[in-house]
Short mmCIF file of C-alpha atoms in Angstrom, two decimals:
data_model
loop_
_atom_site.label_atom_id
_atom_site.label_comp_id
_atom_site.label_asym_id
_atom_site.label_seq_id
_atom_site.Cartn_x
_atom_site.Cartn_y
_atom_site.Cartn_z
CA MET A 1 27.30 16.71 9.91
CA LEU A 2 30.33 15.71 7.88
CA GLY A 3 30.25 19.10 6.24
CA ILE A 4 27.84 17.69 3.69
CA LYS A 5 25.62 20.75 3.64
CA LYS A 6 28.53 22.78 2.37
CA LYS A 7 28.76 20.46 -0.59
CA TYR A 8 25.19 20.92 -1.84
CA TYR A 9 25.06 22.02 -5.42
CA VAL A 10 22.96 21.85 -8.53
CA LYS A 11 24.67 21.03 -11.76
CA GLN A 12 23.54 22.70 -14.94
CA GLU A 13 21.11 20.60 -16.91
CA LEU A 14 22.78 19.04 -19.91
CA ASP A 15 21.17 18.31 -23.22
CA ASP A 16 21.66 14.98 -24.94
CA ASP A 17 25.18 14.17 -23.85
CA LYS A 18 23.91 12.26 -20.82
CA PRO A 19 21.42 9.42 -20.57
CA SER A 20 17.90 10.74 -20.86
CA ILE A 21 14.41 9.44 -20.42
CA HIS A 22 12.93 12.13 -22.61
CA GLY A 23 9.61 11.03 -23.96
CA ARG A 24 9.13 8.46 -21.22
CA ILE A 25 7.86 10.66 -18.42
CA LYS A 26 4.28 11.08 -19.53
CA ARG A 27 1.84 11.56 -16.73
CA ASN A 28 -0.25 8.47 -16.33
CA ASN A 29 -0.59 8.03 -20.06
CA ASN A 30 -3.97 6.56 -20.97
CA ASN A 31 -5.17 6.28 -17.40
CA ASP A 32 -6.03 9.97 -17.15
CA GLN A 33 -9.56 9.41 -18.35
CA ASN A 34 -10.21 7.17 -15.36
CA HIS A 35 -8.79 9.48 -12.71
CA GLN A 36 -10.92 11.16 -10.11
CA THR A 37 -9.92 13.42 -7.28
CA GLY A 38 -9.98 12.60 -3.60
CA PHE A 39 -8.45 9.75 -1.54
CA CYS A 40 -7.28 7.84 1.46
CA LEU A 41 -5.22 4.82 1.29
CA MET A 42 -5.32 1.61 2.99
CA SER A 43 -6.04 -1.45 1.18
CA MET A 44 -2.87 -3.18 0.55
CA LEU A 45 -2.95 -6.45 -1.14
CA GLU A 46 0.40 -8.14 -0.50
CA LEU A 47 1.69 -10.58 -3.03
CA GLN A 48 5.07 -11.99 -3.77
CA LYS A 49 6.63 -12.94 -7.03
CA PRO A 50 6.82 -15.25 -8.76
CA ILE A 51 3.24 -16.51 -8.68
CA ILE A 52 2.63 -20.22 -9.11
CA ASP A 53 2.37 -21.29 -12.74
CA THR A 54 2.67 -17.74 -14.03
CA PRO A 55 5.17 -17.97 -16.89
CA CYS A 56 4.95 -14.30 -17.72
CA TRP A 57 6.42 -12.96 -14.47
CA PRO A 58 9.97 -11.59 -14.64
CA VAL A 59 12.51 -14.35 -14.21
CA LYS A 60 13.68 -14.46 -10.62
CA LYS A 61 14.21 -17.31 -8.21
CA ALA A 62 11.63 -17.46 -5.45
CA ALA A 63 12.88 -17.41 -1.90
CA ALA A 64 11.76 -20.36 0.19
CA SER A 65 9.67 -18.11 2.38
CA THR A 66 7.75 -16.31 -0.35
CA ILE A 67 3.97 -16.26 -0.10
CA ILE A 68 1.45 -17.25 -2.64
CA ALA A 69 -1.42 -14.91 -2.99
CA VAL A 70 -1.35 -13.69 0.53
CA PHE A 71 -3.89 -10.93 0.48
CA LEU A 72 -3.03 -7.96 2.58
CA ILE A 73 -6.30 -6.21 3.01
CA THR A 74 -4.61 -3.38 4.66
CA VAL A 75 -7.34 -2.04 2.68
CA LEU A 76 -9.41 -3.22 5.47
CA MET A 77 -7.17 -1.69 8.00
CA VAL A 78 -7.42 1.40 6.06
CA SER A 79 -9.77 2.69 8.53
CA VAL A 80 -7.53 3.65 11.34
CA GLY A 81 -4.32 2.06 10.58
CA TRP A 82 -1.79 -0.61 11.02
CA LEU A 83 1.64 -0.88 12.48
CA ASP A 84 4.65 -1.30 10.29
CA ILE A 85 7.67 -1.61 12.53
CA SER A 86 9.81 -1.02 9.48
CA PHE A 87 8.17 2.28 8.57
CA SER A 88 10.52 5.06 7.59
CA GLY A 89 8.93 7.83 9.55
CA VAL A 90 6.56 6.52 12.14
CA SER A 91 4.70 3.32 12.71
CA SER A 92 1.53 4.05 10.93
CA TYR A 93 -1.88 4.79 12.12
CA GLN A 94 -3.55 4.83 8.76
CA ASN A 95 -7.04 6.14 8.54
CA MET A 96 -9.92 5.54 6.29
CA GLY A 97 -11.81 8.77 5.94
CA VAL A 98 -15.56 8.96 5.71
CA GLY A 99 -15.48 9.69 2.01
CA SER A 100 -18.34 9.60 -0.46
CA LYS A 101 -18.52 9.87 -4.21
CA SER A 102 -21.54 12.12 -4.01
CA THR A 103 -21.12 15.86 -3.78
CA THR A 104 -24.48 15.95 -2.00
CA ALA A 105 -23.40 13.54 0.74
CA ARG A 106 -23.78 16.22 3.41
CA HIS A 107 -27.51 16.40 2.67
CA LYS A 108 -28.09 12.69 3.17
CA PRO A 109 -29.36 11.26 6.45
CA GLU A 110 -26.38 10.47 8.65
CA PHE A 111 -25.99 7.71 11.20
CA PRO A 112 -23.34 8.57 13.81
CA LEU A 113 -22.38 6.20 16.60
CA GLU A 114 -25.24 5.39 18.92
CA CYS A 115 -23.49 4.68 22.21
CA SER A 116 -25.30 3.25 25.22
CA THR A 117 -25.20 4.91 28.61
CA GLU A 118 -22.69 3.80 31.24
CA ASN A 119 -24.73 1.05 32.87
CA GLN A 120 -26.09 -0.46 29.67
CA THR A 121 -24.58 -3.17 27.50
CA GLN A 122 -23.50 -1.73 24.16
CA THR A 123 -25.62 -2.90 21.25
CA CYS A 124 -25.58 -2.36 17.50
CA ARG A 125 -27.96 0.23 16.13
CA ARG A 126 -30.68 -1.44 14.11
CA ASP A 127 -31.89 1.53 12.07
CA TYR A 128 -28.89 1.75 9.74
CA PRO A 129 -30.04 1.16 6.14
CA THR A 130 -29.70 -2.42 4.93
CA THR A 131 -29.44 -1.37 1.28
CA THR A 132 -27.82 1.49 -0.61
CA GLY A 133 -30.90 2.22 -2.67
CA ILE A 134 -28.90 1.44 -5.80
CA PRO A 135 -30.22 -1.42 -7.95
CA PRO A 136 -27.90 -4.45 -7.41
CA MET A 137 -27.27 -4.86 -11.14
CA ASN A 138 -26.70 -1.18 -11.78
CA THR A 139 -23.53 -0.86 -13.87
CA SER A 140 -21.19 1.99 -13.04
CA LYS A 141 -20.28 4.40 -15.79
CA VAL A 142 -16.92 4.93 -14.09
CA GLU A 143 -14.31 2.23 -14.69
CA CYS A 144 -12.00 1.31 -11.86
CA PRO A 145 -8.28 2.16 -12.17
CA SER A 146 -6.29 -0.39 -14.14
CA PHE A 147 -4.54 -1.87 -11.09
CA PHE A 148 -7.88 -3.43 -10.08
CA ARG A 149 -7.18 -5.98 -12.81
CA TRP A 150 -4.62 -7.59 -10.51
CA ILE A 151 -7.47 -8.85 -8.36
CA HIS A 152 -8.09 -11.45 -11.07
CA GLU A 153 -4.42 -12.44 -11.03
CA ASP A 154 -4.27 -12.68 -7.24
CA LEU A 155 -7.25 -15.05 -7.15
CA ARG A 156 -6.13 -17.05 -10.17
CA HIS A 157 -4.73 -19.85 -7.99
CA TRP A 158 -8.26 -20.89 -7.05
CA LYS A 159 -10.01 -20.20 -10.34
CA GLN A 160 -10.12 -23.86 -11.41
CA THR A 161 -10.61 -25.57 -8.06
CA GLY A 162 -12.60 -22.99 -6.15
CA ILE A 163 -12.08 -22.54 -2.40
CA SER A 164 -13.26 -25.33 -0.12
CA ARG A 165 -13.79 -25.21 3.61
CA ASP A 166 -10.75 -27.48 4.00
CA MET A 167 -8.64 -24.83 2.28
CA ILE A 168 -9.96 -22.20 4.67
CA GLU A 169 -9.15 -24.43 7.65
CA GLY A 170 -5.67 -24.95 6.25
CA ALA A 171 -4.88 -21.31 7.02
CA ARG A 172 -6.06 -21.54 10.63
CA LYS A 173 -2.70 -22.64 12.08
CA THR A 174 -1.22 -19.16 11.57
CA ALA A 175 -4.39 -17.05 11.50
CA HIS A 176 -5.23 -14.56 14.24
CA PHE A 177 -8.95 -14.58 13.54
CA ARG A 178 -11.69 -15.79 11.20
CA LEU A 179 -14.03 -13.20 9.68
CA VAL A 180 -17.50 -14.21 8.52
CA ILE A 181 -20.05 -12.01 6.77
CA VAL A 182 -23.57 -13.42 6.66
CA LYS A 183 -26.60 -11.41 5.51
CA GLY A 184 -24.65 -8.17 5.71
CA LYS A 185 -23.46 -8.64 9.30
CA ALA A 186 -19.89 -9.29 10.43
CA TYR A 187 -18.81 -11.94 12.92
CA VAL A 188 -15.34 -12.71 14.24
CA GLU A 189 -13.85 -15.85 15.77
CA LYS A 190 -10.61 -14.90 17.51
CA TYR A 191 -7.71 -17.38 17.82
CA ARG A 192 -4.84 -15.34 19.26
CA ASN A 193 -3.76 -11.79 19.96
CA SER A 194 -2.15 -9.79 17.18
CA ILE A 195 0.62 -7.23 17.36
CA GLN A 196 -0.63 -3.87 18.60
CA THR A 197 -4.15 -3.33 17.21
CA ARG A 198 -3.85 -4.69 13.69
CA ASP A 199 -6.74 -7.06 14.19
CA LYS A 200 -9.03 -4.38 15.60
CA PHE A 201 -8.47 -1.84 12.86
CA THR A 202 -8.58 -4.44 10.13
CA LEU A 203 -12.05 -5.34 11.37
CA TRP A 204 -12.96 -1.68 11.73
CA GLY A 205 -12.16 -1.13 8.07
CA ILE A 206 -14.45 -3.98 7.03
CA LEU A 207 -17.26 -2.58 9.14
CA GLN A 208 -16.93 0.75 7.34
CA LEU A 209 -17.12 -1.04 4.00
CA LEU A 210 -20.37 -2.67 5.16
CA ARG A 211 -21.70 0.79 6.05
CA MET A 212 -20.58 2.16 2.70
CA TYR A 213 -22.30 -0.59 0.68
CA PRO A 214 -24.92 -2.21 2.97
CA GLY A 215 -26.52 -5.29 1.51
CA ARG A 216 -24.10 -5.42 -1.42
CA LEU A 217 -21.46 -7.84 -0.12
CA PRO A 218 -22.18 -11.58 -0.50
CA ASP A 219 -21.77 -14.03 2.37
CA LEU A 220 -18.12 -14.96 2.81
CA GLU A 221 -15.62 -16.46 5.20
CA LEU A 222 -11.89 -15.85 5.41
CA MET A 223 -8.84 -16.07 7.66
CA PHE A 224 -6.54 -13.22 8.67
CA ASP A 225 -2.87 -13.31 9.67
CA CYS A 226 -1.73 -10.05 11.28
CA ASP A 227 2.04 -10.65 11.41
CA ASP A 228 4.70 -9.29 9.07
CA ARG A 229 6.41 -12.37 7.72
CA PRO A 230 5.13 -14.59 4.90
CA VAL A 231 3.81 -17.96 6.04
CA VAL A 232 2.43 -19.63 2.89
CA ARG A 233 5.40 -20.81 0.83
CA SER A 234 5.09 -21.27 -2.92
CA ARG A 235 7.39 -24.31 -2.86
CA ASP A 236 4.80 -26.17 -0.77
CA PHE A 237 2.07 -25.76 -3.38
CA GLN A 238 3.34 -26.67 -6.82
CA GLY A 239 1.51 -28.20 -9.76
CA PRO A 240 -1.96 -27.88 -11.30
CA ASN A 241 -3.68 -29.60 -8.36
CA ALA A 242 -2.08 -27.46 -5.67
CA ARG A 243 -4.56 -26.28 -3.05
CA PRO A 244 -2.95 -23.33 -1.25
CA PRO A 245 -4.93 -21.92 1.68
CA PRO A 246 -6.26 -18.40 1.02
CA LEU A 247 -4.90 -16.20 3.79
CA PHE A 248 -5.58 -12.49 4.12
CA ARG A 249 -3.14 -10.18 5.85
CA ALA A 250 -3.76 -7.24 7.56
CA GLU A 251 -0.32 1.27 14.47
CA THR A 252 1.12 4.55 16.01
CA ASN A 253 0.33 8.24 16.01
CA ILE A 254 -0.51 8.86 12.36
CA ARG A 255 -3.66 10.81 11.73
CA PRO A 256 -6.33 9.89 9.15
CA TRP A 257 -4.83 9.44 5.71
CA ARG A 258 -7.10 12.02 4.16
CA ASN A 259 -5.69 14.63 6.54
CA VAL A 260 -2.12 13.36 6.32
CA LEU A 261 -2.18 13.56 2.54
CA LYS A 262 -3.36 17.17 2.67
CA GLU A 263 -0.57 18.00 5.09
CA ILE A 264 2.02 16.26 2.93
CA LYS A 265 0.76 18.31 0.00
CA LYS A 266 1.30 21.48 2.03
CA GLY A 267 4.75 20.18 2.96
CA ASN A 268 5.50 19.75 -0.74
CA GLU A 269 4.56 23.36 -1.37
CA ARG A 270 6.94 24.72 1.25
CA ARG A 271 10.00 23.84 -0.76
CA LYS A 272 10.19 23.40 -4.52
CA TRP A 273 12.10 20.42 -5.86
CA LYS A 274 15.18 22.44 -6.91
CA GLU A 275 15.36 23.98 -3.43
CA ARG A 276 15.43 20.65 -1.64
CA VAL A 277 18.52 18.87 -0.32
CA PRO A 278 20.13 17.18 -3.36
CA TYR A 279 20.64 13.88 -1.58
CA ALA A 280 18.63 10.67 -1.17
CA TYR A 281 16.90 10.37 2.23
CA TRP A 282 15.77 7.34 4.25
CA ARG A 283 14.79 6.95 7.89
CA GLY A 284 13.68 3.69 9.45
CA ASN A 285 14.55 0.55 11.36
CA PRO A 286 17.37 -1.30 9.55
CA SER A 287 17.32 -4.31 11.86
CA VAL A 288 14.13 -5.84 10.43
CA ALA A 289 15.66 -7.13 7.20
CA PRO A 290 19.09 -7.86 5.65
CA THR A 291 18.36 -5.58 2.70
CA ARG A 292 17.98 -2.65 5.09
CA LYS A 293 21.18 -3.45 6.95
CA ASP A 294 22.89 -3.53 3.57
CA LEU A 295 21.37 -0.14 2.71
CA MET A 296 23.03 1.48 5.75
CA LYS A 297 26.43 0.78 4.17
CA CYS A 298 25.53 3.45 1.61
CA ASN A 299 25.37 6.28 4.12
CA ALA A 300 27.42 9.30 3.08
CA THR A 301 30.72 9.77 4.92
CA ASP A 302 33.76 11.98 4.43
CA LYS A 303 35.46 9.04 2.71
CA ASN A 304 32.59 7.72 0.61
CA ASN A 305 29.87 10.04 -0.56
CA TRP A 306 27.09 7.89 -2.01
CA ASN A 307 24.76 10.91 -2.20
CA THR A 308 22.60 9.52 0.59
CA LEU A 309 21.54 10.59 4.09
CA LEU A 310 20.33 7.55 6.05
CA TYR A 311 19.02 7.62 9.61
CA VAL A 312 18.16 4.91 12.15
CA GLN A 313 14.75 5.41 13.73
CA ASP A 314 14.61 4.66 17.47
CA TRP A 315 10.92 3.99 18.03
CA ASP A 316 11.18 3.68 21.82
CA ARG A 317 12.79 7.10 22.15
CA GLU A 318 10.46 8.61 19.56
CA SER A 319 7.43 7.29 21.40
CA LYS A 320 8.62 8.81 24.69
CA GLN A 321 9.11 12.16 22.95
CA GLY A 322 5.63 12.10 21.45
CA PHE A 323 6.75 11.43 17.85
CA LYS A 324 7.76 15.08 17.50
CA GLN A 325 10.44 14.21 14.95
CA SER A 326 8.19 11.97 12.85
CA ASN A 327 5.71 14.32 11.22
CA LEU A 328 5.29 13.04 7.69
CA GLU A 329 4.62 16.48 6.26
CA ASP A 330 8.06 17.62 7.48
CA GLN A 331 9.90 14.88 5.59
CA CYS A 332 9.47 16.24 2.04
CA THR A 333 12.72 18.20 2.23
CA HIS A 334 14.98 16.08 0.04
CA ARG A 335 14.96 15.71 -3.73
CA TYR A 336 15.11 11.94 -3.44
CA LYS A 337 13.48 9.49 -1.03
CA ILE A 338 14.41 5.84 -0.79
CA TYR A 339 11.93 3.00 -0.48
CA THR A 340 13.06 -0.45 0.66
CA GLU A 341 10.93 -3.26 2.03
CA GLY A 342 11.24 -4.73 5.53
CA TRP A 343 10.16 -8.24 6.49
CA ALA A 344 7.79 -7.93 3.56
CA TRP A 345 5.92 -4.87 2.29
CA SER A 346 6.32 -1.56 4.11
CA VAL A 347 3.53 0.97 4.54
CA SER A 348 6.13 3.73 4.18
CA GLU A 349 5.76 3.27 0.44
CA LYS A 350 2.73 5.51 -0.05
CA TYR A 351 4.12 8.28 2.17
CA ILE A 352 7.38 8.30 0.25
CA LEU A 353 5.60 8.43 -3.10
CA ALA A 354 3.33 11.25 -1.89
CA CYS A 355 6.26 13.61 -1.30
CA ASP A 356 6.76 14.66 -4.93
CA SER A 357 10.40 13.77 -4.43
CA MET A 358 11.95 11.34 -6.87
CA THR A 359 11.33 7.91 -5.32
CA LEU A 360 14.35 5.63 -5.51
CA TYR A 361 12.69 2.23 -5.33
CA VAL A 362 14.91 -0.66 -4.25
CA ARG A 363 13.61 -3.65 -6.16
CA SER A 364 11.29 -5.72 -4.00
CA ARG A 365 9.67 -9.14 -3.79
CA PHE A 366 6.48 -7.94 -2.09
CA TYR A 367 3.95 -5.46 -3.41
CA ASP A 368 1.20 -3.26 -2.13
CA PHE A 369 -1.77 -3.60 -4.45
CA PHE A 370 -1.38 -0.16 -6.01
CA ILE A 371 2.32 -0.28 -6.88
CA ARG A 372 1.55 -2.81 -9.61
CA GLY A 373 -0.22 -0.04 -11.50
CA MET A 374 2.86 2.18 -11.43
CA GLN A 375 5.71 2.22 -13.92
CA PRO A 376 9.47 2.68 -13.48
CA LEU A 377 10.78 5.89 -15.06
CA GLN A 378 7.29 7.32 -14.79
CA HIS A 379 6.42 7.02 -11.11
CA TYR A 380 9.70 5.86 -9.57
CA TRP A 381 13.37 5.15 -10.33
CA PRO A 382 14.43 1.49 -9.96
CA ILE A 383 17.41 0.79 -7.69
CA SER A 384 19.44 -2.40 -7.89
CA GLU A 385 19.06 -4.61 -4.83
CA ASN A 386 22.56 -6.07 -5.14
CA THR A 387 24.52 -2.87 -5.85
CA LYS A 388 22.49 -0.34 -3.88
CA CYS A 389 25.25 2.17 -3.17
CA LYS A 390 26.38 2.59 -6.77
CA SER A 391 22.80 2.56 -8.00
CA LEU A 392 21.72 5.26 -5.53
CA LYS A 393 24.71 7.49 -6.30
CA PHE A 394 24.02 7.31 -10.02
CA ALA A 395 20.30 8.05 -9.58
CA VAL A 396 21.05 11.19 -7.57
CA GLU A 397 23.74 12.32 -10.00
CA TRP A 398 21.36 11.79 -12.92
CA GLY A 399 18.54 13.70 -11.24
CA ASN A 400 20.76 16.63 -10.29
CA ILE A 401 22.03 16.85 -13.87
CA HIS A 402 18.52 16.56 -15.34
CA PRO A 403 16.30 18.45 -12.85
CA LYS A 404 13.54 19.04 -15.40
CA LYS A 405 13.26 15.31 -16.06
CA ALA A 406 13.41 14.08 -12.47
CA ILE A 407 10.42 11.90 -11.59
CA GLY A 408 8.17 12.80 -8.68
CA GLU A 409 4.97 14.63 -9.50
CA ALA A 410 3.49 11.73 -11.47
CA ALA A 411 3.61 9.51 -8.38
CA GLY A 412 1.91 12.16 -6.27
CA LYS A 413 -0.79 12.57 -8.88
CA PHE A 414 -1.32 8.82 -8.93
CA LEU A 415 -1.84 8.77 -5.16
CA HIS A 416 -4.26 11.68 -5.19
CA GLU A 417 -6.33 10.38 -8.08
CA ASP A 418 -6.09 6.62 -8.47
CA LEU A 419 -5.86 5.97 -4.74
CA LYS A 420 -8.59 8.27 -3.54
CA MET A 421 -10.66 6.88 -0.70
CA ASP A 422 -13.59 5.94 -2.91
CA ASN A 423 -11.29 3.73 -4.96
CA VAL A 424 -9.94 2.11 -1.81
CA TYR A 425 -13.45 1.13 -0.73
CA ASP A 426 -14.21 -0.09 -4.22
CA TYR A 427 -11.04 -2.17 -4.31
CA MET A 428 -12.08 -3.82 -1.06
CA PHE A 429 -15.58 -4.34 -2.43
CA HIS A 430 -14.46 -5.98 -5.66
CA LEU A 431 -11.77 -8.11 -4.03
CA LEU A 432 -14.21 -9.55 -1.50
CA ASN A 433 -16.89 -10.05 -4.14
CA GLU A 434 -14.53 -11.90 -6.47
CA TYR A 435 -13.23 -13.96 -3.55
CA ALA A 436 -16.75 -14.89 -2.39
CA GLN A 437 -17.61 -16.19 -5.86
CA LEU A 438 -14.88 -18.82 -5.49
CA LEU A 439 -16.26 -20.32 -2.26
CA LYS A 440 -17.57 -23.86 -2.70
CA PHE A 441 -19.44 -23.94 0.61
CA GLU A 442 -22.06 -21.87 2.39
CA PRO A 443 -20.53 -19.54 4.99
CA THR A 444 -22.01 -19.98 8.46
CA VAL A 445 -21.59 -18.15 11.75
CA PRO A 446 -19.08 -20.13 13.88
CA PRO A 447 -20.18 -21.16 17.40
CA GLY A 448 -18.64 -18.82 19.93
CA SER A 449 -18.05 -16.02 17.42
CA VAL A 450 -18.99 -12.43 18.21
CA GLU A 451 -21.08 -10.09 16.08
CA LEU A 452 -19.27 -6.84 15.34
CA CYS A 453 -20.57 -3.41 14.46
CA SER A 454 -19.18 0.11 14.69
CA GLU A 455 -20.91 0.73 18.02
CA THR A 456 -19.54 -2.36 19.80
CA MET A 457 -16.04 -1.56 18.55
CA ALA A 458 -15.87 2.21 19.02
CA CYS A 459 -18.22 3.15 21.87
CA PRO A 460 -16.26 1.40 24.66
CA ARG A 461 -12.99 2.95 23.49
CA THR A 462 -11.36 6.13 24.77
CA GLY A 463 -8.49 8.38 23.75
CA THR A 464 -6.79 8.01 20.38
CA TRP A 465 -8.62 4.81 19.43
CA LYS A 466 -12.02 6.43 19.93
CA LYS A 467 -10.96 9.66 18.22
CA LEU A 468 -9.71 7.94 15.08
CA MET A 469 -12.69 5.62 14.87
CA VAL A 470 -15.09 8.54 15.08
CA GLU A 471 -13.13 10.45 12.43
CA SER A 472 -13.12 7.49 10.08
CA LEU A 473 -16.74 6.44 10.57
CA VAL A 474 -18.75 6.11 7.34
CA MET A 475 -21.86 8.12 8.18
CA SER A 476 -24.16 7.10 5.32
CA PRO A 477 -24.44 4.49 2.59
CA SER A 478 -22.97 5.44 -0.76
CA ASP A 479 -25.52 6.85 -3.19
CA VAL A 480 -23.56 5.64 -6.22
CA THR A 481 -22.51 2.21 -7.38
CA PRO A 482 -18.90 0.98 -7.07
CA CYS A 483 -16.66 1.63 -10.05
CA GLY A 484 -16.82 -0.88 -12.90
CA MET A 485 -14.44 -3.82 -12.48
CA PRO A 486 -12.04 -4.08 -15.45
CA PRO A 487 -11.58 -7.46 -17.17
CA PRO A 488 -8.65 -9.82 -16.45
CA TYR A 489 -5.45 -9.43 -18.42
CA GLU A 490 -5.18 -11.58 -21.49
CA PRO A 491 -1.98 -13.68 -21.21
CA GLN A 492 -0.15 -11.80 -23.97
CA GLU A 493 -1.37 -8.47 -22.63
CA LEU A 494 0.06 -9.23 -19.20
CA ARG A 495 3.35 -10.39 -20.69
CA ASP A 496 3.61 -7.14 -22.66
CA PHE A 497 2.82 -5.07 -19.57
CA LEU A 498 5.50 -6.79 -17.51
CA GLU A 499 8.00 -6.65 -20.36
CA THR A 500 7.50 -2.89 -20.61
CA LYS A 501 8.36 -2.59 -16.93
CA ALA A 502 11.37 -4.84 -17.32
CA ASN A 503 12.62 -2.84 -20.32
CA SER A 504 12.48 0.39 -18.33
CA THR A 505 14.51 -1.19 -15.56
CA ARG A 506 17.03 -2.55 -18.05
CA GLN A 507 17.34 0.93 -19.54
CA VAL A 508 18.32 2.34 -16.15
CA GLU A 509 20.81 -0.50 -15.65
CA MET A 510 22.42 0.32 -19.00
CA TRP A 511 22.72 4.02 -18.16
CA GLU A 512 24.15 3.14 -14.78
CA SER A 513 26.71 0.78 -16.29
CA GLN A 514 27.80 3.44 -18.77
CA TYR A 515 28.12 5.98 -15.98
CA TRP A 516 30.41 3.82 -13.86
CA LEU A 517 32.53 2.79 -16.84
CA SER A 518 33.12 6.47 -17.53
CA GLN A 519 34.41 6.95 -13.96
CA TYR A 520 37.39 4.62 -14.48
#
C-alpha cells in the first residue's frame, strides 16, 4: 500500500524547541471528585451552534439548516442502538446495559420478561414495582457530571414562554411519532415509518428508564424525528417572542455498549500507543456530507503524504460479509483517529474517543451531549475544518515528536467514568424532568395510541432484536436516587468556559501556523 508501512518511524521527543502543551494535559481537572466507574452510552442530545439569543457562543455564522435545540435522546435509543449511516466502523447497534448503582443489585427481586404463550395476546406484566422505594424528595449525595448543566442551556429557549400544545403540534409535520407518559406508563402515536429501527429502540430505551425509576417521571408529551438532517432552522425563530417547536431526535450489528467498551479496552491493551501505526485513521461513508468528501482529499499518496490513512466503508458489501471487518475493538491500531460529522452528529464519536488514540476532532456544528463537557488539548486535538489536510499533518507530526504529551487516555477515562450507564440513565431522567416542568398543558393519552411496555416490544421479536432487548433489559428498579442535578451556568461563567475552549483552539492554530511557516 504505497510503501507507507516502510516509512513508519518515531521521532525522538524534543524538549522545548517545539510547540508544547505542557501543563495543559491534566486529567479531568476538578471533575475527578465526581467520577464513578461503569458505563454505557447512548443518550445523545444533539444541538447546533449558535443557539438563539446566546451572545456567549463562539462567533460563527449559522448555516440556514441549523437546528435549534433539537434534542437527540439517543440517550433513549441507548438501549439497543441506532443507525448512523455515516459511522466510521459500522452502523451502530448501541446498547443500554442493565446497569445499577447498587453493588447489591443481584440480591434484589428481578423482573425478567413475562412472555405469553403462542396463542395468547401479549400483555404487560402488572407486578412490576410502581415506585423505587426511594423518597421522592430524597437528595442525592452524588452530583451529576458537569455536562449535565447543558440541559439548562438546551431548554433555555422555552424558559420564559413555557411549552404549549401548539408548540408540540408544530413539530408534528416532520415527527415520526409522539410519545406520551401518563402515570408512569408510556404510549405512542405513530405517524410514519423511520429508517431501520430507530423508532423502536428509542422507545425501548425510554421503557428501560421507566423500569429504572418507576413512578419518578412526571407526565409529559413530546415529538420524535428519527432522521439525520436538521429540520428546525434557527433563522425561522428569531427574537424574544420566538416559539420554536421542541423536537427530540433519536442500527447494525454492534453489541451492547457495556460489552463493546470492555472489548475496546482489551483492544487498547494489545498495542501500546508508541507501537501503533503513526498515522491518522478514518473509515466511513464520505458521500453523506461535503466535509467528508473534502476529508478524502487528505489521503496519503506517494506524491502527498498528509500522514493519514482514509478508507471508504462499503456497507452493502460489509453487511453481506457479516461485518467481519468492522469489529470496533480491532480498530485501535493507529496512534491517531479522526472524527468528522456526517449529515449532523455521528455516533462514531464515542467509539473513536474510547480507543485511547489521540482523537483529531474536525470542528463541528453539531454536538453529542457529552462532548460539551470535554476540552480541546485535554480530551481531543482540534482540526481546522477549512484546511483539514495541513491541520491533520501537523497534528500527527506534533504527536510523533511529543509522544509523552499526546492526548488519548484522558478521553478514554472520561468515557469510562463520566459516561457510565448510570449517568446515561440519569441524564435521560433529568432532561425529561426539566422538559416536563416547562409544559403549559396537561398531557393526555391520544386516541388511537398504543400502550408500550417491555413485554409488548420484546416478546414478539426474534433473532438479534430479541437478543439485544433481553440483554439490555433493566431487571429491577434502582435502589438509589438519581445523581444531583447541577445548577445552570451563570452568564459570565458560561462565557469563561467557552472562551477557555476557544483559547485552546487558537493555541493549536498558532502552533500550526508557525509549523507551516517554518516549512517554506
